[in-house]
PDB file of C-alpha atoms in Angstrom:
ATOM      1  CA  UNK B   1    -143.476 -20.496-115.124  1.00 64.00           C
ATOM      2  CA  UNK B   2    -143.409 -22.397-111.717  1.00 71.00           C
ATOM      3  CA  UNK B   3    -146.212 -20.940-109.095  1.00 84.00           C
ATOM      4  CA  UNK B   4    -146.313 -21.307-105.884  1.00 92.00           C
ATOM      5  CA  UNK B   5    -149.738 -20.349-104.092  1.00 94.00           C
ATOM      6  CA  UNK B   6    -150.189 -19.805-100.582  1.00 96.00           C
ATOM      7  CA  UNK B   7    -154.357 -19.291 -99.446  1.00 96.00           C
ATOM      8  CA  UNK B   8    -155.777 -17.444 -97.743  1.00 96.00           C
ATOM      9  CA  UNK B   9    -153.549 -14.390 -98.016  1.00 95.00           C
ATOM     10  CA  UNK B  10    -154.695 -13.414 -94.988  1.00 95.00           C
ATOM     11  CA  UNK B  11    -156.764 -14.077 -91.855  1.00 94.00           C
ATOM     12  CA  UNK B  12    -157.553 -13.530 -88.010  1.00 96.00           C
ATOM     13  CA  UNK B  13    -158.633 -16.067 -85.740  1.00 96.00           C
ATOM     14  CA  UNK B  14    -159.854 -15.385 -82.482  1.00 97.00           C
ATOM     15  CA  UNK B  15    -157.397 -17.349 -79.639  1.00 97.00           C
ATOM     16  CA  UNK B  16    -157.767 -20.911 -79.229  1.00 97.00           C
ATOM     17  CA  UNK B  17    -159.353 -21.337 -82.631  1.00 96.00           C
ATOM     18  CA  UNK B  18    -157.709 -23.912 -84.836  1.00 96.00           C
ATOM     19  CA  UNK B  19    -156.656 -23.133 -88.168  1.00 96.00           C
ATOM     20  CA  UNK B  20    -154.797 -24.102 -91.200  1.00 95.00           C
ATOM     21  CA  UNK B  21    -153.261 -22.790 -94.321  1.00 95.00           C
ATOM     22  CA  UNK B  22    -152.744 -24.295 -97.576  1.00 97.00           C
ATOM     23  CA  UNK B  23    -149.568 -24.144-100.272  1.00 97.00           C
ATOM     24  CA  UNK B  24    -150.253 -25.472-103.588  1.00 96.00           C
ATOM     25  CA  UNK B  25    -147.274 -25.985-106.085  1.00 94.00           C
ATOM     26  CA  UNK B  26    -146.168 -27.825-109.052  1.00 89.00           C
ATOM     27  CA  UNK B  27    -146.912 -31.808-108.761  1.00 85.00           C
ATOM     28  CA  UNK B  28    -143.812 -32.288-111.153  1.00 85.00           C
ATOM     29  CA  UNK B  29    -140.269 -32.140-110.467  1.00 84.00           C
ATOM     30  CA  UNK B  30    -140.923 -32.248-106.577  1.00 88.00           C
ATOM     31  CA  UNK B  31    -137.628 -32.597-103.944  1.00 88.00           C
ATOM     32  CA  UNK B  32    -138.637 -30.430-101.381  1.00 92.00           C
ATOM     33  CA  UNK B  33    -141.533 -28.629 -99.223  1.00 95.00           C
ATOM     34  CA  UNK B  34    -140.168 -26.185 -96.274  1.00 95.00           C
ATOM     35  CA  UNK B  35    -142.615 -24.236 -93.988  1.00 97.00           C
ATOM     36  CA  UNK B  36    -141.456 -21.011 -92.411  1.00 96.00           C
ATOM     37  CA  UNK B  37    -142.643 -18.575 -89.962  1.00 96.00           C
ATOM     38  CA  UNK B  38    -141.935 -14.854 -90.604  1.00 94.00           C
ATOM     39  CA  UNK B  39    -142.701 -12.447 -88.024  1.00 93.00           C
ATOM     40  CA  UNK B  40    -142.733  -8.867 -88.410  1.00 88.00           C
ATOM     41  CA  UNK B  41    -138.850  -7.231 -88.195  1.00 87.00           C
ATOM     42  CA  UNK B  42    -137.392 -10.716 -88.039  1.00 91.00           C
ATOM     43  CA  UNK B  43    -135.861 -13.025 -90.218  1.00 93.00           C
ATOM     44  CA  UNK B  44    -137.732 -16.125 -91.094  1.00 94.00           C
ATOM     45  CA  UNK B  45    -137.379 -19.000 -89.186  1.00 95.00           C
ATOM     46  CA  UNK B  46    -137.871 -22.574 -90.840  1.00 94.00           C
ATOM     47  CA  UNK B  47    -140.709 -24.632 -89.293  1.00 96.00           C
ATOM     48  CA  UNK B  48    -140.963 -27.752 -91.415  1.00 95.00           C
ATOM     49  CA  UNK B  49    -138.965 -29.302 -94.217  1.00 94.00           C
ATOM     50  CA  UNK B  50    -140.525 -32.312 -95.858  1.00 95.00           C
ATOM     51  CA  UNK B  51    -139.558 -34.457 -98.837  1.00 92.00           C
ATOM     52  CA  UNK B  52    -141.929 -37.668 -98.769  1.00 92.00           C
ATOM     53  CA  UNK B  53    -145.254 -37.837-100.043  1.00 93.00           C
ATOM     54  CA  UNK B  54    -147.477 -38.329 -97.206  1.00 93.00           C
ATOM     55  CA  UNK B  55    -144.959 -36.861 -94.875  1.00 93.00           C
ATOM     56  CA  UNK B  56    -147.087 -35.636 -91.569  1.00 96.00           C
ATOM     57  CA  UNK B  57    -144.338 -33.159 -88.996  1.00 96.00           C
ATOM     58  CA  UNK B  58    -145.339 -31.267 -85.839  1.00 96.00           C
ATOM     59  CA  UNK B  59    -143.776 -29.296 -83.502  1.00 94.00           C
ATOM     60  CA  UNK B  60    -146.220 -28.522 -80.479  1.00 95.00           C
ATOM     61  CA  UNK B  61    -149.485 -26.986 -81.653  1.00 97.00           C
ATOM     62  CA  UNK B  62    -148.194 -26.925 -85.187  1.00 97.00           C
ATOM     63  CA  UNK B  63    -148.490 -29.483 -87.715  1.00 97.00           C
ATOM     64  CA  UNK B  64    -148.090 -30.112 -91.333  1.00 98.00           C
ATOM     65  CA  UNK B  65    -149.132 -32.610 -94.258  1.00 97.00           C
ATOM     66  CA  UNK B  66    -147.619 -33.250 -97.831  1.00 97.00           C
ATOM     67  CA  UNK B  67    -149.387 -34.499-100.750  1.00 96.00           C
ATOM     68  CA  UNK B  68    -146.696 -34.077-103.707  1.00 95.00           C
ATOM     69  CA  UNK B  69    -148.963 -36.265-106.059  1.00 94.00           C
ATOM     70  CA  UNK B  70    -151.619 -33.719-105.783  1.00 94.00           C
ATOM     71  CA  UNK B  71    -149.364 -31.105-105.422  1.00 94.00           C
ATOM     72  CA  UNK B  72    -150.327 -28.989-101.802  1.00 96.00           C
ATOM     73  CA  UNK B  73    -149.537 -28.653 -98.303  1.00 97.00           C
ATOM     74  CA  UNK B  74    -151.481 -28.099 -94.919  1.00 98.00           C
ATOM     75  CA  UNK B  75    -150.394 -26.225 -92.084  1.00 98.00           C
ATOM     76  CA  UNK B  76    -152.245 -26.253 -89.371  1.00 97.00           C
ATOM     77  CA  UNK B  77    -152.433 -24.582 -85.814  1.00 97.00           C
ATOM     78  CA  UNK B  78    -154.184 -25.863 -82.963  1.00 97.00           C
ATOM     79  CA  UNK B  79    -155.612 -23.446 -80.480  1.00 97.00           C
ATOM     80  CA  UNK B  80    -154.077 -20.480 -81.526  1.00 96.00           C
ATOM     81  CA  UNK B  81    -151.850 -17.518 -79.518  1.00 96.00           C
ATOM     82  CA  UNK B  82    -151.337 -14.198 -80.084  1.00 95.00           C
ATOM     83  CA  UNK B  83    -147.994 -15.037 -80.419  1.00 95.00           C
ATOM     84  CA  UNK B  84    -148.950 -17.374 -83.446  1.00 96.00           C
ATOM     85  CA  UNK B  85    -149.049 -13.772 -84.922  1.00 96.00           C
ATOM     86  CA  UNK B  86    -147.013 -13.765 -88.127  1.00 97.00           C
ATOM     87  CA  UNK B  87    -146.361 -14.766 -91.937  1.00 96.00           C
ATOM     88  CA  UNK B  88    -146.301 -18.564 -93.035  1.00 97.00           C
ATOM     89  CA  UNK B  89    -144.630 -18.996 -95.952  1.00 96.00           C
ATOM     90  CA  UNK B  90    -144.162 -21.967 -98.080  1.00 96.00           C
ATOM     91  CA  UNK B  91    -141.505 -22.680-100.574  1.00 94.00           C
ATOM     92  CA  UNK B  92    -141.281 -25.438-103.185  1.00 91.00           C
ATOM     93  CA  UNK B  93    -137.544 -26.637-104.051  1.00 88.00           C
ATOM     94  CA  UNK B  94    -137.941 -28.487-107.852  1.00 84.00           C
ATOM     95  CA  UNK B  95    -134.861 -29.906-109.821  1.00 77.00           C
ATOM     96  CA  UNK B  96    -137.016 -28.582-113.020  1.00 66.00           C
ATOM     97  CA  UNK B  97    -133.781 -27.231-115.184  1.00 61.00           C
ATOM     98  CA  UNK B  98    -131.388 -26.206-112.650  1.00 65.00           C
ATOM     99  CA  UNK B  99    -132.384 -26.807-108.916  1.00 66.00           C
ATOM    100  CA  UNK B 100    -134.596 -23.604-107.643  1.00 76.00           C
ATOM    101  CA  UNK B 101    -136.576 -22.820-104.721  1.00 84.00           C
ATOM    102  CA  UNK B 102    -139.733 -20.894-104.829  1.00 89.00           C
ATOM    103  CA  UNK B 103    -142.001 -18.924-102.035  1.00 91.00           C
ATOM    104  CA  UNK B 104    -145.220 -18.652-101.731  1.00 92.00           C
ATOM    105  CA  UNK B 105    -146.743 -14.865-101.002  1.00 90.00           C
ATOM    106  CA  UNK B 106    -147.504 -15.918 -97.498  1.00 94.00           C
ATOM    107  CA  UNK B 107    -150.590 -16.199 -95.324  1.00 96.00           C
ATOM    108  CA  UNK B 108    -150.583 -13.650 -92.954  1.00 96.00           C
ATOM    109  CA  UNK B 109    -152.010 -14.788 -89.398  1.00 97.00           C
ATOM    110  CA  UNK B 110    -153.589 -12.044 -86.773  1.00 97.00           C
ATOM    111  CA  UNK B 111    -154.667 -13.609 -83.558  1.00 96.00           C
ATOM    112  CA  UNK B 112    -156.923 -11.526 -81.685  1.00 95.00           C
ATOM    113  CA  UNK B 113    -156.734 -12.041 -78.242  1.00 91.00           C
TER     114      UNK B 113
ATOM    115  CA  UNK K   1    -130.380 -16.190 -82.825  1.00 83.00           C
ATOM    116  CA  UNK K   2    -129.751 -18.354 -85.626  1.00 85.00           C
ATOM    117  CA  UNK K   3    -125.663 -18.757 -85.613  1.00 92.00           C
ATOM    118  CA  UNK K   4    -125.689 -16.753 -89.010  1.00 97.00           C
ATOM    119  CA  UNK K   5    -124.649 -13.310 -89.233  1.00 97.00           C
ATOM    120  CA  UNK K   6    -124.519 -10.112 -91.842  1.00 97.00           C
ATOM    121  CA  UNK K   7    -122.675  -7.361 -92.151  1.00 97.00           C
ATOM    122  CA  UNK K   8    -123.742  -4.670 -92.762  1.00 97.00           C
ATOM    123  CA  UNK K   9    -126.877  -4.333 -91.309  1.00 96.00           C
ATOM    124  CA  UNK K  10    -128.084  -1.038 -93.604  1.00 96.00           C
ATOM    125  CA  UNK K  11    -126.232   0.447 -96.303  1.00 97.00           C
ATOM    126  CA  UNK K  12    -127.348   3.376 -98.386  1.00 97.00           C
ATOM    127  CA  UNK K  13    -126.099   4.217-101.464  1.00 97.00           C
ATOM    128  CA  UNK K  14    -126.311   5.637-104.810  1.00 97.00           C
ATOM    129  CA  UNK K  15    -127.333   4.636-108.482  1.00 97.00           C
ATOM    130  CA  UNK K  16    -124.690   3.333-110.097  1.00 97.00           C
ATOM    131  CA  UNK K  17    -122.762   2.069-107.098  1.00 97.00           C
ATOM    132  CA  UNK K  18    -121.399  -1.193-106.303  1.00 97.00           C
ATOM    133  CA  UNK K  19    -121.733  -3.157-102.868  1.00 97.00           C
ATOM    134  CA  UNK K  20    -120.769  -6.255-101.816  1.00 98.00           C
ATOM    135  CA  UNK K  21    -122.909  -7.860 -98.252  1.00 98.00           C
ATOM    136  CA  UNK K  22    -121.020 -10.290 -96.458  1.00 98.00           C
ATOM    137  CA  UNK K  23    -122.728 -13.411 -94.757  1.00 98.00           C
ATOM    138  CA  UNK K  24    -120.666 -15.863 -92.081  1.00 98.00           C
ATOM    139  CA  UNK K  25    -123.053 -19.283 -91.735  1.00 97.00           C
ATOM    140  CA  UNK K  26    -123.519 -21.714 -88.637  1.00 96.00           C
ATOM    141  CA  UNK K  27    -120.682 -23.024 -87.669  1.00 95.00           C
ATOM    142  CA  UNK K  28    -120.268 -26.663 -89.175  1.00 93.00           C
ATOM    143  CA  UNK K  29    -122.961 -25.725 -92.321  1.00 96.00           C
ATOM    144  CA  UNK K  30    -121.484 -26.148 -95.842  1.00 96.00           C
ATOM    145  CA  UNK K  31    -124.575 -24.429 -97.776  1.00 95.00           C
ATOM    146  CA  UNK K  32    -125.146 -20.755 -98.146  1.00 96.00           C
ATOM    147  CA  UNK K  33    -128.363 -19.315 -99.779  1.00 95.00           C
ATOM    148  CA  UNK K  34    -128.720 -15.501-100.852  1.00 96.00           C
ATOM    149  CA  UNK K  35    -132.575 -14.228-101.083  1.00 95.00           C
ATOM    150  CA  UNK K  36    -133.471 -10.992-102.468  1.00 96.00           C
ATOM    151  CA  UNK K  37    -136.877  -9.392-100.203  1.00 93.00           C
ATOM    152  CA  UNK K  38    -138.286  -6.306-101.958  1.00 88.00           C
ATOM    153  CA  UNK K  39    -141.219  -4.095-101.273  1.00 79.00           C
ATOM    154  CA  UNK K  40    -143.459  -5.164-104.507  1.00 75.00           C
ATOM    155  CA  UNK K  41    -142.301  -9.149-104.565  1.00 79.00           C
ATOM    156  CA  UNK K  42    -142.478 -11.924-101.943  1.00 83.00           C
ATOM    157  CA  UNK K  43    -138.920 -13.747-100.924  1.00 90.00           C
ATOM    158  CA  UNK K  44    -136.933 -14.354-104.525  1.00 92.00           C
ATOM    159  CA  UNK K  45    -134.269 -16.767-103.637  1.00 92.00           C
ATOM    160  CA  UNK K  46    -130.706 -15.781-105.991  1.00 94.00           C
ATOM    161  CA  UNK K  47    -128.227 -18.214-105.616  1.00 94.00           C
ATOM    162  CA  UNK K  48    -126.766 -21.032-103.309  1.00 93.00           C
ATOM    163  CA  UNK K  49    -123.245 -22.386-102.570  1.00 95.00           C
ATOM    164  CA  UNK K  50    -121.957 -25.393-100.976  1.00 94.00           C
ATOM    165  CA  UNK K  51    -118.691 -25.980 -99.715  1.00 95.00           C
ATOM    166  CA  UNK K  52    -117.135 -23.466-102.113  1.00 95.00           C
ATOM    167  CA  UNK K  53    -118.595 -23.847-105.398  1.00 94.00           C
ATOM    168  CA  UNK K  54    -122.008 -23.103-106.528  1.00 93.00           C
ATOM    169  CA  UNK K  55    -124.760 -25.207-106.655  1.00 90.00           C
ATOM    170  CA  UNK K  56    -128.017 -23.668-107.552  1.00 89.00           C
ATOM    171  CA  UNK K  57    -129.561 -20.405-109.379  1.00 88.00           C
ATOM    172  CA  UNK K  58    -132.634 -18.844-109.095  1.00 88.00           C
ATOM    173  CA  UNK K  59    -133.360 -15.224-110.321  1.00 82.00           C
ATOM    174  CA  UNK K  60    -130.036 -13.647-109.734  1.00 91.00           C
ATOM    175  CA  UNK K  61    -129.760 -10.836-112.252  1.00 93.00           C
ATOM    176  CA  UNK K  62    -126.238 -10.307-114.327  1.00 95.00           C
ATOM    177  CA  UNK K  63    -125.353  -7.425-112.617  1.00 96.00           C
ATOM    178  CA  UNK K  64    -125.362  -9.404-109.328  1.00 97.00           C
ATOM    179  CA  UNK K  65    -122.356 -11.755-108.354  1.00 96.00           C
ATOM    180  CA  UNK K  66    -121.374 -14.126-105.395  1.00 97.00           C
ATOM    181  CA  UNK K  67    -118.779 -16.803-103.904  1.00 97.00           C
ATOM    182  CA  UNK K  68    -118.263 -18.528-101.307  1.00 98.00           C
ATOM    183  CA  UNK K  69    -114.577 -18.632 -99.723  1.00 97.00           C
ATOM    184  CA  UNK K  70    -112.190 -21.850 -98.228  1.00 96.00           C
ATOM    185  CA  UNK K  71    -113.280 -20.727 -94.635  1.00 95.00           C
ATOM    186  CA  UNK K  72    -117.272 -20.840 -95.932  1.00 97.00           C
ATOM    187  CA  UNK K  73    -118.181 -17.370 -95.567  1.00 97.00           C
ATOM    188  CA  UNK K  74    -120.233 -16.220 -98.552  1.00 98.00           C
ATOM    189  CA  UNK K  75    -120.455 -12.302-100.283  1.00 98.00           C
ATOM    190  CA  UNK K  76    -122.713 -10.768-102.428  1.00 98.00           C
ATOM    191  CA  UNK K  77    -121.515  -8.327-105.078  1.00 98.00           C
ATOM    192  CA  UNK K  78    -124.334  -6.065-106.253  1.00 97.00           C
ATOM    193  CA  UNK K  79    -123.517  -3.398-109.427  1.00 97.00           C
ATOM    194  CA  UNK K  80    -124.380  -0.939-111.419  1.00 97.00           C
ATOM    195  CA  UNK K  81    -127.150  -0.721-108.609  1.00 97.00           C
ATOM    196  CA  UNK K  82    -130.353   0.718-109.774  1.00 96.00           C
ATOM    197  CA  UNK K  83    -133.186   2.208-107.466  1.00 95.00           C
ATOM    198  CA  UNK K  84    -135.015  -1.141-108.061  1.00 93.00           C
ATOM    199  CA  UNK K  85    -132.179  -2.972-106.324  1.00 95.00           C
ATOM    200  CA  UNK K  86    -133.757  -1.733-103.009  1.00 96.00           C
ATOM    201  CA  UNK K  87    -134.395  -4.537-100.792  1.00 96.00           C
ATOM    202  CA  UNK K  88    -134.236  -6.576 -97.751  1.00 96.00           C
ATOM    203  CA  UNK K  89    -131.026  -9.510 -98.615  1.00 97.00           C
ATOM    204  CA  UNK K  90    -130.666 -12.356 -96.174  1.00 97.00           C
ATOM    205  CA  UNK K  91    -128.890 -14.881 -96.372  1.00 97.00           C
ATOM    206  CA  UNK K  92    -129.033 -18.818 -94.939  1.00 96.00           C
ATOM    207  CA  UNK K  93    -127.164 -21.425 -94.218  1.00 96.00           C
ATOM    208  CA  UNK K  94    -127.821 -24.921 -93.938  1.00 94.00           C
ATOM    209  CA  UNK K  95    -125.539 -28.324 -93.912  1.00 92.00           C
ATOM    210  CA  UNK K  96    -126.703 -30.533 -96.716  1.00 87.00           C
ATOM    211  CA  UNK K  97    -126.197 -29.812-100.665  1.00 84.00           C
ATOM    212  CA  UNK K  98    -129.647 -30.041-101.490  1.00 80.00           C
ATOM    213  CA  UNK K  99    -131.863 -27.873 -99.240  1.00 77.00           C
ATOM    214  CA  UNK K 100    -133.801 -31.031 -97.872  1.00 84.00           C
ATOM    215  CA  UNK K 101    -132.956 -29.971 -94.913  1.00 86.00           C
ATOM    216  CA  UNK K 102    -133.583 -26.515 -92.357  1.00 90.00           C
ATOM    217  CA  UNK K 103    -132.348 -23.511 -93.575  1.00 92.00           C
ATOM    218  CA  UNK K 104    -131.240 -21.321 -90.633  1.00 95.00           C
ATOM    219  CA  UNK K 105    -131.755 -17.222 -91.754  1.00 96.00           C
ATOM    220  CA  UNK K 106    -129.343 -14.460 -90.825  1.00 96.00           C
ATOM    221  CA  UNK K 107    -130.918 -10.993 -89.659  1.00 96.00           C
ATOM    222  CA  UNK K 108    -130.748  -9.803 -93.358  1.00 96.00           C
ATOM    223  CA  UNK K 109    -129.003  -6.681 -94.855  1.00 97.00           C
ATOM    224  CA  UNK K 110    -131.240  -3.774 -95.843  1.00 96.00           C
ATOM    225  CA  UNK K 111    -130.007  -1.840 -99.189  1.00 97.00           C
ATOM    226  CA  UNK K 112    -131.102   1.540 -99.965  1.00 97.00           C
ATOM    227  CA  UNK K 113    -130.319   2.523-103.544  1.00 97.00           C
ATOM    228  CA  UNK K 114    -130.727   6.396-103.901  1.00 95.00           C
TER     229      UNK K 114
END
């Protein structure tokens, strides 16, 4: 059974605290590592995709690191916002058997203001 | 707004029924990607299709069905629906074969099985 694990499953931050996120998944059979923000009543909406081991993306106060030797992911978030507010889910594509694409359970983000 | 859209946007129905959701992608994206979102389990992804034919499967059951037509909009065909069957679909679209690259979400299609 391929796993995908997301920690922690939850946390609040205070604003402008940095933080970060890990997803762990299988080190076999890796072709691709996609980051997604979910807020509340929306759909999700892809942050990161990232194929290469030591890949490193960012996209203003977000960032995000690939180790698919090791098998995990870091997201981070520099000085966090209320509006950082939301679910970051991971999901693993693998060509084990047929090509699949697994989620992590999310960590869910509350940034008190 | 992402450029992909679903229709409809709720649908109730009963046990037993059959449905089919309808999802139009970007314009200019070849991939489409069905994921089922229910109460108890995190985002299951079902099936994807590119350019017509399909490509990948994840855990789409039997009793669920889908293709993707010449002008690249995609449906779903859910039967023999069962209370379980409940759940948030969305579906995504993308331009490469091989999902290494952004997948862009619709607004999703809520099902109510009663």
């Amino acid at each position: 059974i391929l796993n995908v694990e997301q920690s922690p499953q939850s946390l609040h931050v205070q604003e402008g605290d940095s933080t970060n996120f890990t997803c762990s998944f299988p080190s076999s059979n890796f072709y691709a590592l996609h980051w997604y923000r979910w807020e509340t009543a929306k759909s999700p909406e892809a942050l990161f995709v990232m194929t290469l081991n030591g890949d490193e993306k960012k996209k203003g106060r977000i960032s995000a690191t690939l180790n698919t030797k090791e098998g995990y992911s870091y997201l981070y978030i520099k000085g966090s916002q209320p509006e950082d507010s939301a679910t970051y889910l991971c999901a693993f594509g693998t060509t084990s058997g047929t090509y699949k694409y697994i989620f992590g359970t999310g960590t869910r983000l509350k940034v008190l203001a | 707004d992402s450029g992909v859209t679903q229709t409809p946007k709720h649908l109730i129905t009963a046990t037993g029924q059959r449905v089919t959701l309808r999802c139009s992608p970007r314009s200019g994206d070849l991939s489409v990607y069905w994921y089922q979102q229910s109460l108890d389990q995190g985002l299951q992804f079902l099936i994807q299709y590119y350019n017509g034919e399909e490509r990948a499967k994840g855990n789409i059951l039997e009793r669920f069905s889908a293709q993707q037509f010449p002008d690249l909009h995609s449906e779903l065909n859910l039967s023999s629906l069962e209370l379980g069957d409940s759940a948030l679909y969305f579906c995504a679209s993308s331009s490469r074969p091989d999902s290494t690259d952004t997948q862009y979400f619709g607004p999703g299609t809520r099902l109510t099985v009663l």
